[in-house]
Amino acid sequence: MDARLGAAAAYVRPGRAAADIGCDHGKLSAWLAGSGRCPRVFACDLRPGPLEKARKTCAPWADKIELRLGSGLSVIAPGEAEEIIIAGMGAETIMEILEAAPWVFDPRYNLVLVPATKHSLLRRWLARWGFDLRAETLCQAAGRWYAVMNARYTGHCFEPDGLYCLCGRMQGQPGAGDYRAQQCGKLKKYRRGLAPGPEAEAVDRLIEEMEEDKWPQL
Ligand SMILES: C[S@@+](CC[C@H](N)C(=O)[O-])C[C@H]1O[C@@H](n2cnc3c(N)ncnc32)[C@H](O)[C@@H]1O
């Protein structure tokens, strides 16, 4: 497993069933079952091809791993797995998957989310929908920065500020400065597409804050 999947596995609570949504190659499912961390794992994917790859990877632990074909959490019944991992998809897809499964809006479920893109969008979504972003791990894989997020539903919804959305809980972690510079670069690119007006002014203020080395108040 790469650093990203290793960090995701570390957020999975031992001794509980896990659902690996979008399992593809099946490496995370295999590790969760093979290491003994999870007594039961559901390796799930939208497409038959990836699921076939997972079947091969997971074959040594076939007694503990069940493969399921279908979209998002539609293949998992409420309560079947308390550890829900969704890794390697864009933030919008992750958000759609969660919105389509209202049963995960419950503190018993432990979410481990690894967006492939748009980390800030997912942080904002979590805050707005009442999920506490308990912790994040910053890691690098294949030359890119990844945010591995651990969240649980509390019902406390809030509107996060821009600094929080962009930087999350990364302050103090190795590579945090580089991560913030990358996020700032993306924001500047977004700014170039804006017409003069209140939004452009707000983005300018946010860019200034990021360049002044500010971090979100947590
Ligand atoms: C890039 S792979 C990520 C594999 C692995 N989770 C990882 O992070 O290394 C994304 C996988 O998600 C699957 N996928 C995309 N949309 C999905 C959905 N709505 N439900 C389940 N799987 C989905 C794709 O078929 C693909 O196998």
PDB file of C-alpha atoms and ligand atoms in Angstrom:
ATOM      1  CA  MET A   1       0.000   0.000   0.000  1.00  0.00           C
ATOM      2  CA  ASP A   2       1.143   3.574  -0.588  1.00  0.00           C
ATOM      3  CA  ALA A   3       1.406   6.197   2.202  1.00  0.00           C
ATOM      4  CA  ARG A   4      -2.102   7.388   1.424  1.00  0.00           C
ATOM      5  CA  LEU A   5      -3.738   3.992   1.957  1.00  0.00           C
ATOM      6  CA  GLY A   6      -1.488   3.325   4.967  1.00  0.00           C
ATOM      7  CA  ALA A   7      -2.741   6.542   6.575  1.00  0.00           C
ATOM      8  CA  ALA A   8      -6.333   5.598   5.741  1.00  0.00           C
ATOM      9  CA  ALA A   9      -5.916   2.159   7.328  1.00  0.00           C
ATOM     10  CA  ALA A  10      -4.592   3.783  10.512  1.00  0.00           C
ATOM     11  CA  TYR A  11      -7.952   5.556  11.017  1.00  0.00           C
ATOM     12  CA  VAL A  12      -9.924   2.291  10.809  1.00  0.00           C
ATOM     13  CA  ARG A  13     -10.948   1.179  14.292  1.00  0.00           C
ATOM     14  CA  PRO A  14      -9.732  -2.369  14.985  1.00  0.00           C
ATOM     15  CA  GLY A  15     -12.202  -5.187  15.500  1.00  0.00           C
ATOM     16  CA  ARG A  16     -15.013  -3.764  13.373  1.00  0.00           C
ATOM     17  CA  ALA A  17     -16.365  -4.557   9.937  1.00  0.00           C
ATOM     18  CA  ALA A  18     -15.227  -2.216   7.174  1.00  0.00           C
ATOM     19  CA  ALA A  19     -16.562  -1.216   3.768  1.00  0.00           C
ATOM     20  CA  ASP A  20     -13.942  -0.229   1.193  1.00  0.00           C
ATOM     21  CA  ILE A  21     -15.978   1.733  -1.352  1.00  0.00           C
ATOM     22  CA  GLY A  22     -14.259   2.000  -4.740  1.00  0.00           C
ATOM     23  CA  CYS A  23     -11.806  -0.729  -3.761  1.00  0.00           C
ATOM     24  CA  ASP A  24     -10.359  -1.142  -7.291  1.00  0.00           C
ATOM     25  CA  HIS A  25      -7.116  -3.165  -6.853  1.00  0.00           C
ATOM     26  CA  GLY A  26      -8.341  -4.343  -3.443  1.00  0.00           C
ATOM     27  CA  LYS A  27      -5.059  -3.614  -1.612  1.00  0.00           C
ATOM     28  CA  LEU A  28      -6.696  -1.806   1.309  1.00  0.00           C
ATOM     29  CA  SER A  29      -9.364  -4.497   1.750  1.00  0.00           C
ATOM     30  CA  ALA A  30      -6.678  -7.168   1.670  1.00  0.00           C
ATOM     31  CA  TRP A  31      -4.585  -5.336   4.261  1.00  0.00           C
ATOM     32  CA  LEU A  32      -7.522  -4.740   6.597  1.00  0.00           C
ATOM     33  CA  ALA A  33      -8.462  -8.422   6.560  1.00  0.00           C
ATOM     34  CA  GLY A  34      -4.945  -9.877   6.256  1.00  0.00           C
ATOM     35  CA  SER A  35      -3.503  -7.833   9.128  1.00  0.00           C
ATOM     36  CA  GLY A  36      -6.365  -8.900  11.392  1.00  0.00           C
ATOM     37  CA  ARG A  37      -7.484  -5.294  11.896  1.00  0.00           C
ATOM     38  CA  CYS A  38     -11.002  -6.047  10.635  1.00  0.00           C
ATOM     39  CA  PRO A  39     -12.872  -9.306  11.159  1.00  0.00           C
ATOM     40  CA  ARG A  40     -14.965  -8.662   8.039  1.00  0.00           C
ATOM     41  CA  VAL A  41     -14.408  -6.457   4.993  1.00  0.00           C
ATOM     42  CA  PHE A  42     -16.737  -5.535   2.147  1.00  0.00           C
ATOM     43  CA  ALA A  43     -14.706  -4.717  -0.951  1.00  0.00           C
ATOM     44  CA  CYS A  44     -17.030  -2.736  -3.205  1.00  0.00           C
ATOM     45  CA  ASP A  45     -16.756  -1.174  -6.628  1.00  0.00           C
ATOM     46  CA  LEU A  46     -19.013   0.270  -9.271  1.00  0.00           C
ATOM     47  CA  ARG A  47     -17.408  -1.685 -12.088  1.00  0.00           C
ATOM     48  CA  PRO A  48     -16.834  -5.413 -12.640  1.00  0.00           C
ATOM     49  CA  GLY A  49     -13.242  -4.977 -13.939  1.00  0.00           C
ATOM     50  CA  PRO A  50     -11.849  -3.429 -10.744  1.00  0.00           C
ATOM     51  CA  LEU A  51     -13.834  -5.876  -8.625  1.00  0.00           C
ATOM     52  CA  GLU A  52     -12.193  -8.732 -10.506  1.00  0.00           C
ATOM     53  CA  LYS A  53      -8.772  -7.238  -9.638  1.00  0.00           C
ATOM     54  CA  ALA A  54      -9.862  -7.036  -6.001  1.00  0.00           C
ATOM     55  CA  ARG A  55     -11.017 -10.662  -6.091  1.00  0.00           C
ATOM     56  CA  LYS A  56      -7.485 -11.743  -7.056  1.00  0.00           C
ATOM     57  CA  THR A  57      -5.743  -9.515  -4.482  1.00  0.00           C
ATOM     58  CA  CYS A  58      -8.118 -10.593  -1.733  1.00  0.00           C
ATOM     59  CA  ALA A  59      -8.155 -14.320  -2.566  1.00  0.00           C
ATOM     60  CA  PRO A  60      -5.960 -15.366   0.426  1.00  0.00           C
ATOM     61  CA  TRP A  61      -8.544 -13.843   2.810  1.00  0.00           C
ATOM     62  CA  ALA A  62     -11.674 -14.836   0.896  1.00  0.00           C
ATOM     63  CA  ASP A  63     -13.278 -16.108   4.110  1.00  0.00           C
ATOM     64  CA  LYS A  64     -13.198 -12.568   5.559  1.00  0.00           C
ATOM     65  CA  ILE A  65     -13.727 -10.419   2.466  1.00  0.00           C
ATOM     66  CA  GLU A  66     -16.978 -10.148   0.560  1.00  0.00           C
ATOM     67  CA  LEU A  67     -17.005  -8.484  -2.858  1.00  0.00           C
ATOM     68  CA  ARG A  68     -19.958  -6.315  -3.810  1.00  0.00           C
ATOM     69  CA  LEU A  69     -20.706  -4.718  -7.162  1.00  0.00           C
ATOM     70  CA  GLY A  70     -22.630  -1.437  -7.277  1.00  0.00           C
ATOM     71  CA  SER A  71     -22.574   2.281  -6.661  1.00  0.00           C
ATOM     72  CA  GLY A  72     -21.349   3.785  -3.416  1.00  0.00           C
ATOM     73  CA  LEU A  73     -22.988   2.655  -0.205  1.00  0.00           C
ATOM     74  CA  SER A  74     -26.056   1.230  -1.968  1.00  0.00           C
ATOM     75  CA  VAL A  75     -24.395  -2.191  -1.683  1.00  0.00           C
ATOM     76  CA  ILE A  76     -24.072  -1.977   2.116  1.00  0.00           C
ATOM     77  CA  ALA A  77     -27.025  -2.367   4.486  1.00  0.00           C
ATOM     78  CA  PRO A  78     -27.097   0.052   7.434  1.00  0.00           C
ATOM     79  CA  GLY A  79     -25.071  -1.437  10.281  1.00  0.00           C
ATOM     80  CA  GLU A  80     -23.248  -4.034   8.176  1.00  0.00           C
ATOM     81  CA  ALA A  81     -20.007  -2.062   8.436  1.00  0.00           C
ATOM     82  CA  GLU A  82     -19.172   0.727  10.869  1.00  0.00           C
ATOM     83  CA  GLU A  83     -15.879   1.648   9.212  1.00  0.00           C
ATOM     84  CA  ILE A  84     -16.531   3.310   5.856  1.00  0.00           C
ATOM     85  CA  ILE A  85     -13.566   4.073   3.627  1.00  0.00           C
ATOM     86  CA  ILE A  86     -13.955   6.014   0.394  1.00  0.00           C
ATOM     87  CA  ALA A  87     -10.577   6.651  -1.221  1.00  0.00           C
ATOM     88  CA  GLY A  88      -9.325   7.727  -4.600  1.00  0.00           C
ATOM     89  CA  MET A  89     -12.425   9.492  -5.950  1.00  0.00           C
ATOM     90  CA  GLY A  90     -13.074  13.171  -6.527  1.00  0.00           C
ATOM     91  CA  ALA A  91     -14.638  15.138  -3.665  1.00  0.00           C
ATOM     92  CA  GLU A  92     -17.917  15.536  -5.562  1.00  0.00           C
ATOM     93  CA  THR A  93     -18.291  11.766  -5.999  1.00  0.00           C
ATOM     94  CA  ILE A  94     -17.552  11.192  -2.311  1.00  0.00           C
ATOM     95  CA  MET A  95     -20.170  13.798  -1.380  1.00  0.00           C
ATOM     96  CA  GLU A  96     -22.750  12.209  -3.698  1.00  0.00           C
ATOM     97  CA  ILE A  97     -22.095   8.777  -2.211  1.00  0.00           C
ATOM     98  CA  LEU A  98     -22.594  10.073   1.344  1.00  0.00           C
ATOM     99  CA  GLU A  99     -25.705  12.095   0.482  1.00  0.00           C
ATOM    100  CA  ALA A 100     -27.260   8.997  -1.084  1.00  0.00           C
ATOM    101  CA  ALA A 101     -26.820   7.047   2.176  1.00  0.00           C
ATOM    102  CA  PRO A 102     -28.465   9.083   4.954  1.00  0.00           C
ATOM    103  CA  TRP A 103     -27.846   6.244   7.427  1.00  0.00           C
ATOM    104  CA  VAL A 104     -24.178   7.321   7.680  1.00  0.00           C
ATOM    105  CA  PHE A 105     -25.379  10.533   9.326  1.00  0.00           C
ATOM    106  CA  ASP A 106     -24.960   8.752  12.648  1.00  0.00           C
ATOM    107  CA  PRO A 107     -22.060   8.933  15.138  1.00  0.00           C
ATOM    108  CA  ARG A 108     -21.641   5.146  15.123  1.00  0.00           C
ATOM    109  CA  TYR A 109     -20.026   5.301  11.684  1.00  0.00           C
ATOM    110  CA  ASN A 110     -16.367   6.165  11.309  1.00  0.00           C
ATOM    111  CA  LEU A 111     -15.625   7.736   7.942  1.00  0.00           C
ATOM    112  CA  VAL A 112     -12.210   7.622   6.314  1.00  0.00           C
ATOM    113  CA  LEU A 113     -12.202   9.791   3.223  1.00  0.00           C
ATOM    114  CA  VAL A 114      -9.359  10.335   0.767  1.00  0.00           C
ATOM    115  CA  PRO A 115     -10.435  12.717  -1.986  1.00  0.00           C
ATOM    116  CA  ALA A 116      -8.361  12.570  -5.151  1.00  0.00           C
ATOM    117  CA  THR A 117      -9.222  16.221  -5.847  1.00  0.00           C
ATOM    118  CA  LYS A 118     -10.857  19.295  -4.271  1.00  0.00           C
ATOM    119  CA  HIS A 119     -10.007  18.688  -0.619  1.00  0.00           C
ATOM    120  CA  SER A 120     -11.432  22.078   0.327  1.00  0.00           C
ATOM    121  CA  LEU A 121     -14.826  21.277  -1.145  1.00  0.00           C
ATOM    122  CA  LEU A 122     -15.055  18.126   0.945  1.00  0.00           C
ATOM    123  CA  ARG A 123     -14.025  19.935   4.155  1.00  0.00           C
ATOM    124  CA  ARG A 124     -16.745  22.491   3.550  1.00  0.00           C
ATOM    125  CA  TRP A 125     -19.314  19.791   2.851  1.00  0.00           C
ATOM    126  CA  LEU A 126     -18.441  17.931   6.062  1.00  0.00           C
ATOM    127  CA  ALA A 127     -18.803  21.109   8.144  1.00  0.00           C
ATOM    128  CA  ARG A 128     -22.095  22.087   6.522  1.00  0.00           C
ATOM    129  CA  TRP A 129     -23.625  18.636   6.924  1.00  0.00           C
ATOM    130  CA  GLY A 130     -22.690  18.160  10.585  1.00  0.00           C
ATOM    131  CA  PHE A 131     -19.640  15.897  10.336  1.00  0.00           C
ATOM    132  CA  ASP A 132     -16.728  16.582  12.662  1.00  0.00           C
ATOM    133  CA  LEU A 133     -13.411  16.412  10.840  1.00  0.00           C
ATOM    134  CA  ARG A 134     -11.650  14.772  13.787  1.00  0.00           C
ATOM    135  CA  ALA A 135      -8.220  14.466  12.224  1.00  0.00           C
ATOM    136  CA  GLU A 136      -6.379  14.573   8.948  1.00  0.00           C
ATOM    137  CA  THR A 137      -3.114  13.098   7.798  1.00  0.00           C
ATOM    138  CA  LEU A 138      -1.122  14.811   5.112  1.00  0.00           C
ATOM    139  CA  CYS A 139       0.787  12.456   2.913  1.00  0.00           C
ATOM    140  CA  GLN A 140       2.488  12.314  -0.409  1.00  0.00           C
ATOM    141  CA  ALA A 141       2.011   9.543  -2.942  1.00  0.00           C
ATOM    142  CA  ALA A 142       3.148   9.485  -6.561  1.00  0.00           C
ATOM    143  CA  GLY A 143       4.412  13.058  -6.186  1.00  0.00           C
ATOM    144  CA  ARG A 144       1.071  14.518  -5.066  1.00  0.00           C
ATOM    145  CA  TRP A 145      -0.259  15.723  -1.728  1.00  0.00           C
ATOM    146  CA  TYR A 146      -3.192  13.847  -0.287  1.00  0.00           C
ATOM    147  CA  ALA A 147      -5.415  14.678   2.662  1.00  0.00           C
ATOM    148  CA  VAL A 148      -6.572  11.565   4.485  1.00  0.00           C
ATOM    149  CA  MET A 149      -9.621  12.619   6.497  1.00  0.00           C
ATOM    150  CA  ASN A 150     -11.292  11.026   9.493  1.00  0.00           C
ATOM    151  CA  ALA A 151     -14.818  12.255  10.161  1.00  0.00           C
ATOM    152  CA  ARG A 152     -17.838  11.351  12.266  1.00  0.00           C
ATOM    153  CA  TYR A 153     -21.333  12.736  12.357  1.00  0.00           C
ATOM    154  CA  THR A 154     -22.171  14.969  15.324  1.00  0.00           C
ATOM    155  CA  GLY A 155     -25.064  16.972  13.878  1.00  0.00           C
ATOM    156  CA  HIS A 156     -23.221  20.221  14.595  1.00  0.00           C
ATOM    157  CA  CYS A 157     -23.340  22.132  11.290  1.00  0.00           C
ATOM    158  CA  PHE A 158     -21.341  25.275  10.647  1.00  0.00           C
ATOM    159  CA  GLU A 159     -20.166  27.450   7.788  1.00  0.00           C
ATOM    160  CA  PRO A 160     -16.369  27.139   7.685  1.00  0.00           C
ATOM    161  CA  ASP A 161     -14.132  29.994   6.573  1.00  0.00           C
ATOM    162  CA  GLY A 162     -11.928  29.803   3.507  1.00  0.00           C
ATOM    163  CA  LEU A 163      -8.719  29.213   5.437  1.00  0.00           C
ATOM    164  CA  TYR A 164     -10.230  26.181   7.157  1.00  0.00           C
ATOM    165  CA  CYS A 165     -11.513  24.762   3.862  1.00  0.00           C
ATOM    166  CA  LEU A 166      -8.122  25.122   2.193  1.00  0.00           C
ATOM    167  CA  CYS A 167      -5.776  24.078   4.998  1.00  0.00           C
ATOM    168  CA  GLY A 168      -7.943  21.908   7.257  1.00  0.00           C
ATOM    169  CA  ARG A 169      -6.076  20.352  10.166  1.00  0.00           C
ATOM    170  CA  MET A 170      -2.688  20.186   8.487  1.00  0.00           C
ATOM    171  CA  GLN A 171      -0.806  22.733  10.607  1.00  0.00           C
ATOM    172  CA  GLY A 172       2.333  21.230  12.154  1.00  0.00           C
ATOM    173  CA  GLN A 173       2.414  18.123   9.999  1.00  0.00           C
ATOM    174  CA  PRO A 174       5.504  17.389   7.906  1.00  0.00           C
ATOM    175  CA  GLY A 175       4.979  19.031   4.516  1.00  0.00           C
ATOM    176  CA  ALA A 176       2.199  21.344   5.742  1.00  0.00           C
ATOM    177  CA  GLY A 177       3.921  24.455   4.364  1.00  0.00           C
ATOM    178  CA  ASP A 178       4.246  22.898   0.922  1.00  0.00           C
ATOM    179  CA  TYR A 179       0.648  21.732   1.054  1.00  0.00           C
ATOM    180  CA  ARG A 180      -0.550  25.215   1.921  1.00  0.00           C
ATOM    181  CA  ALA A 181       1.538  26.692  -0.913  1.00  0.00           C
ATOM    182  CA  GLN A 182      -0.090  24.219  -3.303  1.00  0.00           C
ATOM    183  CA  GLN A 183      -3.566  25.136  -2.057  1.00  0.00           C
ATOM    184  CA  CYS A 184      -2.717  28.832  -2.401  1.00  0.00           C
ATOM    185  CA  GLY A 185      -1.550  28.225  -5.975  1.00  0.00           C
ATOM    186  CA  LYS A 186      -4.909  26.636  -6.803  1.00  0.00           C
ATOM    187  CA  LEU A 187      -6.722  29.556  -5.236  1.00  0.00           C
ATOM    188  CA  LYS A 188      -4.722  32.025  -7.334  1.00  0.00           C
ATOM    189  CA  LYS A 189      -5.639  30.090 -10.451  1.00  0.00           C
ATOM    190  CA  TYR A 190      -9.308  30.249  -9.451  1.00  0.00           C
ATOM    191  CA  ARG A 191      -8.925  33.987  -8.790  1.00  0.00           C
ATOM    192  CA  ARG A 192      -7.730  34.588 -12.346  1.00  0.00           C
ATOM    193  CA  GLY A 193     -11.112  33.397 -13.650  1.00  0.00           C
ATOM    194  CA  LEU A 194     -13.112  35.831 -11.484  1.00  0.00           C
ATOM    195  CA  ALA A 195     -14.557  39.144 -12.646  1.00  0.00           C
ATOM    196  CA  PRO A 196     -13.960  42.149 -10.373  1.00  0.00           C
ATOM    197  CA  GLY A 197     -16.467  42.147  -7.532  1.00  0.00           C
ATOM    198  CA  PRO A 198     -17.081  41.014  -3.953  1.00  0.00           C
ATOM    199  CA  GLU A 199     -16.043  37.397  -4.561  1.00  0.00           C
ATOM    200  CA  ALA A 200     -12.755  38.444  -6.161  1.00  0.00           C
ATOM    201  CA  GLU A 201     -12.079  40.770  -3.213  1.00  0.00           C
ATOM    202  CA  ALA A 202     -12.803  38.005  -0.704  1.00  0.00           C
ATOM    203  CA  VAL A 203     -10.453  35.646  -2.558  1.00  0.00           C
ATOM    204  CA  ASP A 204      -7.739  38.336  -2.572  1.00  0.00           C
ATOM    205  CA  ARG A 205      -8.048  38.638   1.211  1.00  0.00           C
ATOM    206  CA  LEU A 206      -7.786  34.875   1.572  1.00  0.00           C
ATOM    207  CA  ILE A 207      -4.678  34.760  -0.634  1.00  0.00           C
ATOM    208  CA  GLU A 208      -3.130  37.465   1.561  1.00  0.00           C
ATOM    209  CA  GLU A 209      -3.873  35.483   4.716  1.00  0.00           C
ATOM    210  CA  MET A 210      -2.294  32.381   3.242  1.00  0.00           C
ATOM    211  CA  GLU A 211       0.775  34.298   2.181  1.00  0.00           C
ATOM    212  CA  GLU A 212       1.049  35.817   5.671  1.00  0.00           C
ATOM    213  CA  ASP A 213       1.481  32.302   7.048  1.00  0.00           C
ATOM    214  CA  LYS A 214      -1.912  32.223   8.776  1.00  0.00           C
ATOM    215  CA  TRP A 215      -3.540  28.920   9.706  1.00  0.00           C
ATOM    216  CA  PRO A 216      -7.174  28.284  10.560  1.00  0.00           C
ATOM    217  CA  GLN A 217      -8.337  28.772  14.162  1.00  0.00           C
ATOM    218  CA  LEU A 218      -9.458  25.317  15.260  1.00  0.00           C
TER     219      LEU A 218
HETATM  220  C1  LIG B   1      -8.807   5.524  -8.504  1.00  0.00           C
HETATM  221  S1  LIG B   1      -9.653   4.127  -7.942  1.00  0.00           S
HETATM  222  C2  LIG B   1      -9.252   4.170  -6.215  1.00  0.00           C
HETATM  223  C3  LIG B   1      -8.857   2.821  -5.701  1.00  0.00           C
HETATM  224  C4  LIG B   1      -8.524   2.776  -4.216  1.00  0.00           C
HETATM  225  N1  LIG B   1      -9.662   3.076  -3.389  1.00  0.00           N
HETATM  226  C5  LIG B   1      -7.389   3.710  -3.907  1.00  0.00           C
HETATM  227  O1  LIG B   1      -7.636   4.781  -3.344  1.00  0.00           O
HETATM  228  O2  LIG B   1      -6.245   3.401  -4.248  1.00  0.00           O
HETATM  229  C6  LIG B   1     -11.343   4.614  -7.934  1.00  0.00           C
HETATM  230  C7  LIG B   1     -12.296   3.439  -7.949  1.00  0.00           C
HETATM  231  O3  LIG B   1     -13.576   3.916  -7.566  1.00  0.00           O
HETATM  232  C8  LIG B   1     -14.550   3.256  -8.348  1.00  0.00           C
HETATM  233  N2  LIG B   1     -15.761   4.071  -8.311  1.00  0.00           N
HETATM  234  C9  LIG B   1     -16.017   5.248  -8.946  1.00  0.00           C
HETATM  235  N3  LIG B   1     -17.241   5.696  -8.630  1.00  0.00           N
HETATM  236  C10 LIG B   1     -17.786   4.788  -7.765  1.00  0.00           C
HETATM  237  C11 LIG B   1     -19.017   4.676  -7.092  1.00  0.00           C
HETATM  238  N4  LIG B   1     -19.969   5.605  -7.234  1.00  0.00           N
HETATM  239  N5  LIG B   1     -19.229   3.609  -6.301  1.00  0.00           N
HETATM  240  C12 LIG B   1     -18.278   2.659  -6.142  1.00  0.00           C
HETATM  241  N6  LIG B   1     -17.079   2.698  -6.764  1.00  0.00           N
HETATM  242  C13 LIG B   1     -16.844   3.745  -7.557  1.00  0.00           C
HETATM  243  C14 LIG B   1     -13.911   3.100  -9.709  1.00  0.00           C
HETATM  244  O4  LIG B   1     -14.509   2.059 -10.428  1.00  0.00           O
HETATM  245  C15 LIG B   1     -12.447   2.807  -9.328  1.00  0.00           C
HETATM  246  O5  LIG B   1     -12.212   1.431  -9.243  1.00  0.00           O
END
